Amino acid sequence: MKWKLDKKDFKPFLQSLMVEYDLFAPVQLAEGVAVFKKIDRPDEVDFSSSNTQKPAKEVFFPQSETMFRYEKTGKQHQVTSTEEVERKRVILGARPCDIQAVSLIDQVFSGKEYTDVYYVNKRKATTIIGMACDHPLSTCFCSSMKGGPFHREGSDLFLIDLGEAYLVELLTEKGKTFQKNKFLKEALAKDINSAKEVEEKATPKTDGSLPVAGIEKRLDQMLESPFWERVQEKCIGCRICTYLCPTCHCFDIVDEALTNKGQRVRNWDSCLSSLYSQETSGHNPRPTNRERTRQRIMHKFNYFPKNFDQIACVGCGRCIIYCPVNFDIRQTIKEIQNSPVQNAK
Amino acid sequence: VLVGDPVEESPLIETHPEVKEFEKKSSEERWRFFEKESSRCIRCYACREACPMCYCAECFVDSSNPKWMEKGLSPQDLEFYHIVRAYHQTGRCSGCGACERACPMEIRLTYLTQRLNRDVKELFDFETGIDAEAPPPLSTYEIEDKQEFIK
């Protein structure tokens, strides 16, 4: 059964969620600049951007996160944990690409090898309300990356904008608990049909033709390829593409210490920064942009697939939109796939 | 060869309307604006990397010894980064706008360097990019320099 949420009921619906949950939703920080933030009032929610600048991963893996605090008073030491998540959470309006990306980084933070308590606690406490992407951008290529503008996997609830209302699908056990919400009404056949129309219109707008099959094997042979010289040429070495990437998940841990107290903090880090691989001795195994841009591509299209059988790119297109020098990862993918095959060494 | 009539040169530094508008605001309003702009910063350093005048071998934000600031997103760290970056540009910012164009968060802070450039014009009669031979005032000195501006 499918459900319907009238837009006139949308704010009361949000209000009803906020009784039980901390609600994270897109908020505009400036014209055209949106991020996911915990909201205090339904009015703050703003879907006017096609997608947020910072991806939804930030709700589980904040850019800067305190891991614990410590204080020394006299001969006493006190350590305060920050692991616990006090209230259940809802992410509202995450796009399918961002949700697919969360399931990718789940494998890192709550996979076979490691359990990251900070990430897992937030993840467990969170219900994801996905939002179908009815206006994909020209930079979107989710359809090439096993996703799509209506890809539902990973969402607990899924909303499709029908103009006057949202069609609501309850997809998981977590999602089905929302049946009780008084603002959800049974959807009629015409609502389900118009949702299908929206889907059929939107789907062809994303590029599903990128040739990604076999890219991991090709890259196996390209570690020392002159190709990377060319790739790095225009990169200015900022961190936009990695910080705004929904699958990038590297971090750096630092102590912010005062004389008798402080906190341990983890911050997003970026392989495009020279400091990332700088060793204490001063030696840097990735001394130039060549090694650093190569690392970014290799991690997404070779190392991650080797570890987890999936490419660590969901085709959201943020790295293309926001790159100051118009580095286009779609072009890089095509060039890798068209490069002459070298003998494996 | 000169074709056509010479056009009047525009006095570059004096004509930044946004700086003039900004100066009309109270100091609280000015601070609120600065706070709001810098609060969006994600520390990607695209402004620094795109800037033709940022060429320090080690940026102060990357230095761990001495450590000038933390690496997180606290307002004081974000504000400190943008204030110091602006001050490092005093009399050097050519107003190309690459920092603002590169910024993915649409942070608008070039008014700071524009204002500093105007100070440099008033104090030293120097304009960035006008005379390639003239040394930038903040990286040179003469024995006869008056010290009145140091307070």
Tab-separated table of C-alpha atoms in Angstrom:
chain	number	residue	atom	x	y	z
A	1	MET	CA	0.000	0.000	0.000
A	2	LYS	CA	1.153	3.513	-0.797
A	3	TRP	CA	0.424	6.692	1.076
A	4	LYS	CA	-0.091	10.324	0.380
A	5	LEU	CA	0.914	13.437	2.274
A	6	ASP	CA	-0.828	16.659	1.250
A	7	LYS	CA	1.518	19.621	1.073
A	8	LYS	CA	-0.824	21.647	3.267
A	9	ASP	CA	-0.145	19.013	5.935
A	10	PHE	CA	3.595	19.020	5.353
A	11	LYS	CA	4.590	21.427	8.117
A	12	PRO	CA	2.285	19.811	10.702
A	13	PHE	CA	3.748	16.468	9.592
A	14	LEU	CA	7.255	17.780	10.280
A	15	GLN	CA	6.100	19.137	13.605
A	16	SER	CA	4.730	15.700	14.481
A	17	LEU	CA	8.101	14.131	13.632
A	18	MET	CA	9.941	16.630	15.787
A	19	VAL	CA	8.051	15.454	18.868
A	20	GLU	CA	9.868	12.155	18.656
A	21	TYR	CA	12.918	12.820	16.491
A	22	ASP	CA	15.718	15.258	15.848
A	23	LEU	CA	14.940	16.309	12.304
A	24	PHE	CA	17.754	16.898	9.792
A	25	ALA	CA	16.751	18.516	6.527
A	26	PRO	CA	18.106	20.797	3.784
A	27	VAL	CA	18.471	24.368	5.021
A	28	GLN	CA	19.591	27.360	2.940
A	29	LEU	CA	22.635	29.125	4.403
A	30	ALA	CA	22.719	31.690	1.604
A	31	GLU	CA	21.076	31.945	-1.784
A	32	GLY	CA	21.642	28.604	-3.484
A	33	VAL	CA	23.787	27.240	-0.657
A	34	ALA	CA	22.153	24.386	1.233
A	35	VAL	CA	23.307	21.826	3.782
A	36	PHE	CA	21.629	19.247	6.000
A	37	LYS	CA	21.121	20.684	9.459
A	38	LYS	CA	19.151	19.858	12.526
A	39	ILE	CA	16.131	22.090	12.309
A	40	ASP	CA	14.239	23.809	15.095
A	41	ARG	CA	11.218	24.921	13.045
A	42	PRO	CA	9.506	23.360	9.997
A	43	ASP	CA	9.879	26.742	8.223
A	44	GLU	CA	13.614	26.222	7.933
A	45	VAL	CA	13.259	23.267	5.561
A	46	ASP	CA	14.025	24.394	2.030
A	47	PHE	CA	13.925	22.118	-1.005
A	48	SER	CA	14.623	24.860	-3.540
A	49	SER	CA	18.106	23.514	-4.333
A	50	SER	CA	18.261	20.382	-6.474
A	51	ASN	CA	20.762	19.045	-4.014
A	52	THR	CA	22.677	20.332	-1.010
A	53	GLN	CA	26.295	21.441	-1.283
A	54	LYS	CA	27.443	19.190	1.548
A	55	PRO	CA	26.082	15.662	1.215
A	56	ALA	CA	23.819	13.881	3.693
A	57	LYS	CA	26.783	11.824	5.001
A	58	GLU	CA	27.357	14.754	7.335
A	59	VAL	CA	24.467	13.648	9.548
A	60	PHE	CA	26.331	10.415	10.347
A	61	PHE	CA	29.879	11.599	9.866
A	62	PRO	CA	30.095	15.311	10.733
A	63	GLN	CA	32.910	17.371	9.251
A	64	SER	CA	34.193	18.054	12.761
A	65	GLU	CA	33.199	15.756	15.604
A	66	THR	CA	34.284	15.570	19.235
A	67	MET	CA	35.237	12.003	20.198
A	68	PHE	CA	35.600	12.689	23.913
A	69	ARG	CA	36.451	15.487	26.317
A	70	TYR	CA	38.910	15.405	29.177
A	71	GLU	CA	39.696	17.549	32.143
A	72	LYS	CA	42.188	17.457	34.977
A	73	THR	CA	41.276	19.068	38.280
A	74	GLY	CA	43.876	18.665	41.008
A	75	LYS	CA	44.782	14.977	40.912
A	76	GLN	CA	41.492	13.940	39.316
A	77	HIS	CA	41.117	13.130	35.659
A	78	GLN	CA	37.731	13.151	34.064
A	79	VAL	CA	36.911	11.838	30.608
A	80	THR	CA	33.479	12.551	29.130
A	81	SER	CA	32.155	10.346	26.368
A	82	THR	CA	30.387	11.875	23.378
A	83	GLU	CA	29.441	8.554	21.767
A	84	GLU	CA	25.813	8.398	22.735
A	85	VAL	CA	23.026	9.701	20.495
A	86	GLU	CA	20.336	10.985	22.789
A	87	ARG	CA	17.339	11.181	20.480
A	88	LYS	CA	16.197	9.260	17.451
A	89	ARG	CA	16.796	11.082	14.194
A	90	VAL	CA	15.147	11.558	10.844
A	91	ILE	CA	16.909	12.732	7.702
A	92	LEU	CA	14.326	14.302	5.481
A	93	GLY	CA	14.772	14.891	1.786
A	94	ALA	CA	18.045	13.137	1.085
A	95	ARG	CA	18.444	12.359	-2.599
A	96	PRO	CA	18.880	8.782	-3.803
A	97	CYS	CA	22.562	9.410	-4.656
A	98	ASP	CA	23.362	10.516	-1.108
A	99	ILE	CA	21.473	7.561	0.351
A	100	GLN	CA	23.284	5.111	-1.909
A	101	ALA	CA	26.536	6.716	-0.747
A	102	VAL	CA	25.616	6.127	2.891
A	103	SER	CA	25.195	2.421	2.197
A	104	LEU	CA	28.683	2.466	0.629
A	105	ILE	CA	30.381	4.092	3.594
A	106	ASP	CA	28.414	1.797	5.930
A	107	GLN	CA	30.823	-0.872	4.744
A	108	VAL	CA	33.768	1.127	6.026
A	109	PHE	CA	32.337	2.322	9.334
A	110	SER	CA	30.234	-0.719	10.201
A	111	GLY	CA	31.730	-3.408	8.020
A	112	LYS	CA	33.423	-6.727	8.727
A	113	GLU	CA	36.659	-5.245	9.958
A	114	TYR	CA	35.775	-2.160	11.947
A	115	THR	CA	32.884	-0.770	13.913
A	116	ASP	CA	32.996	2.969	14.303
A	117	VAL	CA	30.830	3.652	17.306
A	118	TYR	CA	30.312	7.348	16.446
A	119	TYR	CA	28.984	6.535	12.998
A	120	VAL	CA	27.062	3.399	13.945
A	121	ASN	CA	25.222	5.004	16.855
A	122	LYS	CA	23.960	7.791	14.621
A	123	ARG	CA	23.162	5.425	11.800
A	124	LYS	CA	21.118	3.109	14.034
A	125	ALA	CA	19.190	6.013	15.504
A	126	THR	CA	18.266	7.425	12.096
A	127	THR	CA	15.306	6.940	9.785
A	128	ILE	CA	15.971	8.045	6.227
A	129	ILE	CA	13.194	9.775	4.312
A	130	GLY	CA	14.451	9.830	0.749
A	131	MET	CA	13.185	12.286	-1.821
A	132	ALA	CA	12.863	11.308	-5.458
A	133	CYS	CA	14.861	13.503	-7.765
A	134	ASP	CA	12.366	14.915	-10.239
A	135	HIS	CA	14.782	17.456	-11.731
A	136	PRO	CA	18.151	15.772	-12.221
A	137	LEU	CA	20.901	18.148	-13.332
A	138	SER	CA	23.031	17.919	-16.451
A	139	THR	CA	25.913	16.816	-14.213
A	140	CYS	CA	23.988	13.855	-12.755
A	141	PHE	CA	25.117	10.376	-13.761
A	142	CYS	CA	23.617	8.230	-10.993
A	143	SER	CA	22.045	5.964	-13.614
A	144	SER	CA	25.539	4.907	-14.646
A	145	MET	CA	26.468	4.053	-11.073
A	146	LYS	CA	23.815	1.457	-10.169
A	147	GLY	CA	21.521	4.193	-8.918
A	148	GLY	CA	18.952	6.487	-10.435
A	149	PRO	CA	16.828	9.509	-9.569
A	150	PHE	CA	14.155	7.177	-8.136
A	151	HIS	CA	16.499	4.601	-6.625
A	152	ARG	CA	14.805	3.558	-3.397
A	153	GLU	CA	17.408	1.320	-1.809
A	154	GLY	CA	18.552	2.639	1.556
A	155	SER	CA	15.482	4.807	2.144
A	156	ASP	CA	13.104	3.868	4.940
A	157	LEU	CA	10.451	6.161	3.504
A	158	PHE	CA	10.466	7.564	0.000
A	159	LEU	CA	8.703	10.735	-1.117
A	160	ILE	CA	7.717	11.628	-4.670
A	161	ASP	CA	6.626	15.197	-5.344
A	162	LEU	CA	3.249	15.258	-7.105
A	163	GLY	CA	2.783	19.026	-7.002
A	164	GLU	CA	0.006	19.366	-4.413
A	165	ALA	CA	1.090	16.342	-2.405
A	166	TYR	CA	3.835	13.799	-1.887
A	167	LEU	CA	3.370	10.137	-2.637
A	168	VAL	CA	4.847	8.292	0.342
A	169	GLU	CA	6.244	4.771	0.163
A	170	LEU	CA	7.047	2.972	3.421
A	171	LEU	CA	9.877	0.671	2.462
A	172	THR	CA	11.369	-0.843	5.614
A	173	GLU	CA	10.324	-1.846	9.107
A	174	LYS	CA	11.495	1.564	10.336
A	175	GLY	CA	9.483	3.171	7.551
A	176	LYS	CA	6.332	1.189	8.313
A	177	THR	CA	6.174	2.589	11.831
A	178	PHE	CA	5.137	5.865	10.159
A	179	GLN	CA	1.819	4.325	9.092
A	180	LYS	CA	0.446	5.560	12.384
A	181	ASN	CA	1.158	9.173	11.475
A	182	LYS	CA	-2.209	10.911	11.128
A	183	PHE	CA	-1.109	13.061	8.203
A	184	LEU	CA	-0.535	10.074	5.911
A	185	LYS	CA	-3.574	9.104	3.878
A	186	GLU	CA	-4.098	6.198	1.593
A	187	ALA	CA	-2.937	7.050	-1.945
A	188	LEU	CA	-5.386	6.727	-4.799
A	189	ALA	CA	-4.680	5.016	-8.097
A	190	LYS	CA	-4.376	8.403	-9.826
A	191	ASP	CA	-1.685	9.491	-7.353
A	192	ILE	CA	0.289	6.328	-8.010
A	193	ASN	CA	-0.062	6.897	-11.742
A	194	SER	CA	1.100	10.488	-11.617
A	195	ALA	CA	4.101	9.367	-9.523
A	196	LYS	CA	4.951	6.934	-12.300
A	197	GLU	CA	4.753	9.752	-14.827
A	198	VAL	CA	7.147	11.891	-12.768
A	199	GLU	CA	9.513	8.950	-12.586
A	200	GLU	CA	9.360	8.252	-16.297
A	201	LYS	CA	10.070	11.897	-17.086
A	202	ALA	CA	13.006	12.220	-14.699
A	203	THR	CA	14.820	8.963	-15.294
A	204	PRO	CA	16.111	9.628	-18.833
A	205	LYS	CA	17.551	12.965	-17.712
A	206	THR	CA	20.512	11.364	-15.941
A	207	ASP	CA	23.374	9.952	-17.926
A	208	GLY	CA	23.279	6.161	-17.816
A	209	SER	CA	25.801	5.649	-20.562
A	210	LEU	CA	29.127	6.047	-18.760
A	211	PRO	CA	31.263	3.002	-19.375
A	212	VAL	CA	32.261	2.011	-15.838
A	213	ALA	CA	32.284	-1.785	-16.237
A	214	GLY	CA	35.792	-3.192	-15.842
A	215	ILE	CA	37.362	0.113	-14.794
A	216	GLU	CA	38.956	-1.495	-11.741
A	217	LYS	CA	40.928	-3.977	-13.892
A	218	ARG	CA	42.029	-1.245	-16.262
A	219	LEU	CA	43.314	0.876	-13.398
A	220	ASP	CA	45.300	-2.125	-12.133
A	221	GLN	CA	47.579	-1.560	-15.089
A	222	MET	CA	47.735	2.209	-14.881
A	223	LEU	CA	49.544	3.007	-11.645
A	224	GLU	CA	52.592	4.388	-13.449
A	225	SER	CA	50.768	5.546	-16.555
A	226	PRO	CA	51.697	8.968	-18.014
A	227	PHE	CA	47.920	9.528	-17.950
A	228	TRP	CA	48.152	10.906	-14.384
A	229	GLU	CA	50.499	13.651	-15.510
A	230	ARG	CA	47.732	15.003	-17.654
A	231	VAL	CA	44.968	14.438	-15.112
A	232	GLN	CA	46.779	16.487	-12.488
A	233	GLU	CA	47.661	19.390	-14.754
A	234	LYS	CA	44.736	21.642	-14.004
A	235	CYS	CA	43.953	20.513	-10.435
A	236	ILE	CA	44.716	23.332	-7.996
A	237	GLY	CA	44.795	20.994	-5.002
A	238	CYS	CA	41.823	22.317	-3.057
A	239	ARG	CA	39.552	19.916	-1.223
A	240	ILE	CA	36.161	20.700	-2.695
A	241	CYS	CA	35.675	17.456	-4.610
A	242	THR	CA	36.523	15.325	-1.590
A	243	TYR	CA	34.660	17.301	1.055
A	244	LEU	CA	31.521	17.573	-1.045
A	245	CYS	CA	31.734	13.936	-2.160
A	246	PRO	CA	29.055	11.773	-0.515
A	247	THR	CA	31.358	8.736	-0.444
A	248	CYS	CA	34.672	10.302	0.643
A	249	HIS	CA	35.195	9.341	4.257
A	250	CYS	CA	38.807	10.092	5.250
A	251	PHE	CA	39.421	11.855	8.522
A	252	ASP	CA	42.188	13.205	10.691
A	253	ILE	CA	42.223	12.975	14.496
A	254	VAL	CA	43.602	15.859	16.540
A	255	ASP	CA	43.714	16.872	20.175
A	256	GLU	CA	42.465	20.357	20.883
A	257	ALA	CA	44.221	20.902	24.170
A	258	LEU	CA	44.311	23.684	26.715
A	259	THR	CA	46.438	23.503	29.861
A	260	ASN	CA	44.226	21.251	31.933
A	261	LYS	CA	41.443	20.244	29.567
A	262	GLY	CA	40.722	19.509	26.004
A	263	GLN	CA	38.964	17.328	23.508
A	264	ARG	CA	39.836	14.788	20.876
A	265	VAL	CA	38.307	15.753	17.566
A	266	ARG	CA	38.088	14.129	14.199
A	267	ASN	CA	37.857	16.292	11.114
A	268	TRP	CA	37.315	15.426	7.477
A	269	ASP	CA	40.589	15.108	5.636
A	270	SER	CA	41.364	15.062	1.950
A	271	CYS	CA	43.856	13.047	-0.100
A	272	LEU	CA	44.254	16.121	-2.316
A	273	SER	CA	45.972	17.978	0.468
A	274	SER	CA	49.746	17.576	0.737
A	275	LEU	CA	49.482	17.388	4.523
A	276	TYR	CA	47.338	14.270	4.251
A	277	SER	CA	50.291	12.009	3.484
A	278	GLN	CA	53.046	14.117	5.034
A	279	GLU	CA	55.061	12.019	7.497
A	280	THR	CA	56.597	13.261	10.735
A	281	SER	CA	60.081	13.061	9.230
A	282	GLY	CA	59.025	15.513	6.529
A	283	HIS	CA	58.977	12.827	3.854
A	284	ASN	CA	55.870	12.827	1.708
A	285	PRO	CA	55.124	9.656	-0.268
A	286	ARG	CA	52.629	11.602	-2.369
A	287	PRO	CA	54.743	14.636	-3.064
A	288	THR	CA	52.868	16.138	-6.018
A	289	ASN	CA	49.398	16.576	-7.438
A	290	ARG	CA	50.085	13.606	-9.710
A	291	GLU	CA	50.089	11.124	-6.836
A	292	ARG	CA	47.264	12.896	-5.058
A	293	THR	CA	44.802	13.119	-7.954
A	294	ARG	CA	45.689	9.515	-8.792
A	295	GLN	CA	44.870	8.489	-5.225
A	296	ARG	CA	41.443	10.073	-5.449
A	297	ILE	CA	40.555	8.218	-8.638
A	298	MET	CA	42.224	4.973	-7.553
A	299	HIS	CA	40.419	4.874	-4.226
A	300	LYS	CA	37.017	5.312	-5.829
A	301	PHE	CA	37.468	3.086	-8.846
A	302	ASN	CA	40.060	0.512	-7.820
A	303	TYR	CA	40.820	0.159	-4.100
A	304	PHE	CA	37.229	0.496	-2.880
A	305	PRO	CA	35.901	-2.013	-5.457
A	306	LYS	CA	38.663	-4.416	-4.389
A	307	ASN	CA	37.647	-4.132	-0.747
A	308	PHE	CA	33.889	-3.949	-1.090
A	309	ASP	CA	32.928	-4.998	-4.636
A	310	GLN	CA	31.462	-1.591	-5.414
A	311	ILE	CA	32.673	1.607	-7.017
A	312	ALA	CA	32.833	4.463	-4.501
A	313	CYS	CA	31.064	6.956	-6.738
A	314	VAL	CA	27.312	7.453	-6.971
A	315	GLY	CA	27.216	10.003	-9.795
A	316	CYS	CA	25.860	12.938	-7.784
A	317	GLY	CA	27.972	15.307	-9.864
A	318	ARG	CA	29.002	17.632	-7.019
A	319	CYS	CA	32.708	17.327	-7.861
A	320	ILE	CA	31.857	18.449	-11.395
A	321	ILE	CA	29.601	21.351	-10.381
A	322	TYR	CA	31.857	22.854	-7.722
A	323	CYS	CA	35.348	22.243	-9.110
A	324	PRO	CA	36.948	25.676	-9.653
A	325	VAL	CA	38.822	24.382	-12.722
A	326	ASN	CA	36.058	22.236	-14.271
A	327	PHE	CA	37.658	18.881	-13.637
A	328	ASP	CA	35.060	16.435	-14.939
A	329	ILE	CA	35.224	12.946	-13.481
A	330	ARG	CA	33.028	11.639	-16.312
A	331	GLN	CA	35.728	12.622	-18.770
A	332	THR	CA	38.376	10.939	-16.599
A	333	ILE	CA	36.317	7.722	-16.506
A	334	LYS	CA	36.003	7.753	-20.293
A	335	GLU	CA	39.712	8.404	-20.762
A	336	ILE	CA	40.647	5.569	-18.419
A	337	GLN	CA	38.375	3.195	-20.333
A	338	ASN	CA	39.773	4.341	-23.681
A	339	SER	CA	43.421	4.345	-22.680
A	340	PRO	CA	45.665	1.839	-24.450
A	341	VAL	CA	46.019	-1.344	-22.413
A	342	GLN	CA	49.534	-1.765	-21.086
A	343	ASN	CA	51.166	-5.009	-20.114
A	344	ALA	CA	50.515	-5.783	-16.496
A	345	LYS	CA	53.694	-5.827	-14.476
B	1	VAL	CA	49.675	53.734	-32.769
B	2	LEU	CA	46.681	55.250	-31.052
B	3	VAL	CA	43.310	54.572	-32.588
B	4	GLY	CA	40.394	56.743	-31.469
B	5	ASP	CA	40.267	59.166	-28.576
B	6	PRO	CA	41.917	58.289	-25.270
B	7	VAL	CA	39.364	57.250	-22.697
B	8	GLU	CA	39.426	58.595	-19.191
B	9	GLU	CA	41.156	56.330	-16.714
B	10	SER	CA	38.912	55.195	-13.914
B	11	PRO	CA	40.267	55.623	-10.398
B	12	LEU	CA	40.138	51.935	-9.505
B	13	ILE	CA	40.399	51.695	-5.784
B	14	GLU	CA	38.119	54.561	-4.821
B	15	THR	CA	35.183	53.216	-6.736
B	16	HIS	CA	34.296	50.014	-4.922
B	17	PRO	CA	30.644	50.664	-4.204
B	18	GLU	CA	30.280	47.597	-1.981
B	19	VAL	CA	33.006	48.842	0.369
B	20	LYS	CA	31.293	52.221	0.643
B	21	GLU	CA	27.971	50.556	1.357
B	22	PHE	CA	29.605	48.350	3.913
B	23	GLU	CA	31.190	51.259	5.724
B	24	LYS	CA	27.796	52.822	6.289
B	25	LYS	CA	26.844	49.930	8.551
B	26	SER	CA	27.418	49.901	12.282
B	27	SER	CA	30.265	47.812	13.627
B	28	GLU	CA	27.742	45.267	14.988
B	29	GLU	CA	26.148	44.914	11.568
B	30	ARG	CA	29.540	44.585	9.943
B	31	TRP	CA	30.546	41.875	12.388
B	32	ARG	CA	27.266	40.009	11.869
B	33	PHE	CA	27.845	40.028	8.121
B	34	PHE	CA	31.400	38.756	8.512
B	35	GLU	CA	30.255	36.106	10.995
B	36	LYS	CA	27.552	34.885	8.623
B	37	GLU	CA	29.858	34.699	5.619
B	38	SER	CA	32.706	32.950	7.413
B	39	SER	CA	30.346	30.505	9.169
B	40	ARG	CA	29.673	28.767	5.836
B	41	CYS	CA	33.350	27.957	5.336
B	42	ILE	CA	34.147	24.247	4.917
B	43	ARG	CA	37.919	24.780	5.001
B	44	CYS	CA	38.454	23.349	1.540
B	45	TYR	CA	40.979	26.159	0.991
B	46	ALA	CA	39.841	26.617	-2.605
B	47	CYS	CA	40.137	30.408	-2.040
B	48	ARG	CA	43.760	29.987	-1.043
B	49	GLU	CA	44.611	27.572	-3.842
B	50	ALA	CA	42.928	29.733	-6.473
B	51	CYS	CA	44.541	32.962	-5.226
B	52	PRO	CA	47.460	34.175	-7.352
B	53	MET	CA	48.912	35.958	-4.312
B	54	CYS	CA	48.792	33.000	-1.891
B	55	TYR	CA	52.200	31.461	-2.350
B	56	CYS	CA	53.512	30.745	1.138
B	57	ALA	CA	55.460	27.501	1.249
B	58	GLU	CA	53.481	26.639	4.352
B	59	CYS	CA	50.161	28.334	5.035
B	60	PHE	CA	49.659	29.358	8.643
B	61	VAL	CA	46.598	27.095	8.873
B	62	ASP	CA	48.728	24.064	8.021
B	63	SER	CA	51.498	24.802	10.484
B	64	SER	CA	51.606	22.471	13.478
B	65	ASN	CA	54.652	24.061	15.105
B	66	PRO	CA	53.713	26.670	16.057
B	67	LYS	CA	50.055	25.775	15.880
B	68	TRP	CA	48.101	28.941	15.179
B	69	MET	CA	44.645	27.431	15.120
B	70	GLU	CA	42.633	24.225	15.318
B	71	LYS	CA	41.392	22.291	12.287
B	72	GLY	CA	37.694	22.107	13.002
B	73	LEU	CA	34.731	24.316	12.213
B	74	SER	CA	34.451	26.423	15.349
B	75	PRO	CA	33.416	30.005	14.512
B	76	GLN	CA	36.608	31.443	15.989
B	77	ASP	CA	38.782	29.215	13.775
B	78	LEU	CA	36.810	30.042	10.636
B	79	GLU	CA	36.851	33.763	11.443
B	80	PHE	CA	40.546	33.664	12.278
B	81	TYR	CA	41.356	31.989	8.964
B	82	HIS	CA	39.481	34.578	6.917
B	83	ILE	CA	40.755	37.586	8.845
B	84	VAL	CA	44.384	36.491	8.636
B	85	ARG	CA	44.054	35.586	4.965
B	86	ALA	CA	42.679	39.058	4.268
B	87	TYR	CA	45.474	40.731	6.263
B	88	HIS	CA	48.081	38.691	4.388
B	89	GLN	CA	46.679	40.265	1.241
B	90	THR	CA	47.052	43.859	2.378
B	91	GLY	CA	48.254	45.912	-0.575
B	92	ARG	CA	48.688	42.727	-2.589
B	93	CYS	CA	45.176	41.601	-3.542
B	94	SER	CA	44.711	42.415	-7.199
B	95	GLY	CA	40.931	42.061	-6.919
B	96	CYS	CA	40.773	39.260	-9.479
B	97	GLY	CA	37.949	37.584	-7.556
B	98	ALA	CA	39.313	34.048	-8.044
B	99	CYS	CA	38.709	33.288	-4.349
B	100	GLU	CA	35.018	34.100	-4.555
B	101	ARG	CA	34.576	32.285	-7.832
B	102	ALA	CA	36.265	29.171	-6.426
B	103	CYS	CA	34.259	29.116	-3.192
B	104	PRO	CA	31.610	26.367	-3.272
B	105	MET	CA	29.767	28.010	-0.358
B	106	GLU	CA	29.425	31.444	-2.023
B	107	ILE	CA	31.365	33.235	0.717
B	108	ARG	CA	31.732	36.937	-0.097
B	109	LEU	CA	34.708	38.463	1.643
B	110	THR	CA	36.730	40.382	-0.954
B	111	TYR	CA	35.376	43.605	0.507
B	112	LEU	CA	37.959	43.097	3.260
B	113	THR	CA	40.925	43.170	0.917
B	114	GLN	CA	39.393	45.984	-1.100
B	115	ARG	CA	39.164	48.085	2.022
B	116	LEU	CA	42.747	47.179	3.026
B	117	ASN	CA	43.941	48.113	-0.441
B	118	ARG	CA	42.310	51.498	-0.061
B	119	ASP	CA	44.183	52.002	3.211
B	120	VAL	CA	47.417	51.177	1.428
B	121	LYS	CA	46.571	53.685	-1.282
B	122	GLU	CA	45.903	56.390	1.304
B	123	LEU	CA	48.965	55.629	3.426
B	124	PHE	CA	51.522	54.790	0.751
B	125	ASP	CA	49.970	55.929	-2.520
B	126	PHE	CA	50.336	52.400	-3.858
B	127	GLU	CA	47.932	50.464	-6.033
B	128	THR	CA	48.330	46.746	-6.690
B	129	GLY	CA	49.096	45.844	-10.261
B	130	ILE	CA	49.544	49.390	-11.582
B	131	ASP	CA	53.345	49.559	-11.672
B	132	ALA	CA	55.296	46.315	-11.954
B	133	GLU	CA	58.507	48.059	-10.769
B	134	ALA	CA	57.065	49.614	-7.604
B	135	PRO	CA	57.797	47.437	-4.558
B	136	PRO	CA	54.718	46.558	-2.476
B	137	PRO	CA	54.844	48.865	0.567
B	138	LEU	CA	54.459	46.109	3.123
B	139	SER	CA	57.501	44.232	1.848
B	140	THR	CA	59.929	47.125	1.632
B	141	TYR	CA	61.231	50.053	3.721
B	142	GLU	CA	63.280	53.200	3.485
B	143	ILE	CA	65.346	54.818	6.231
B	144	GLU	CA	63.337	58.022	5.866
B	145	ASP	CA	60.014	56.222	6.369
B	146	LYS	CA	57.717	58.051	8.707
B	147	GLN	CA	56.445	55.815	11.468
B	148	GLU	CA	53.265	57.713	12.189
B	149	PHE	CA	51.053	54.883	11.005
B	150	ILE	CA	52.403	52.514	13.669
B	151	LYS	CA	50.345	53.096	16.710
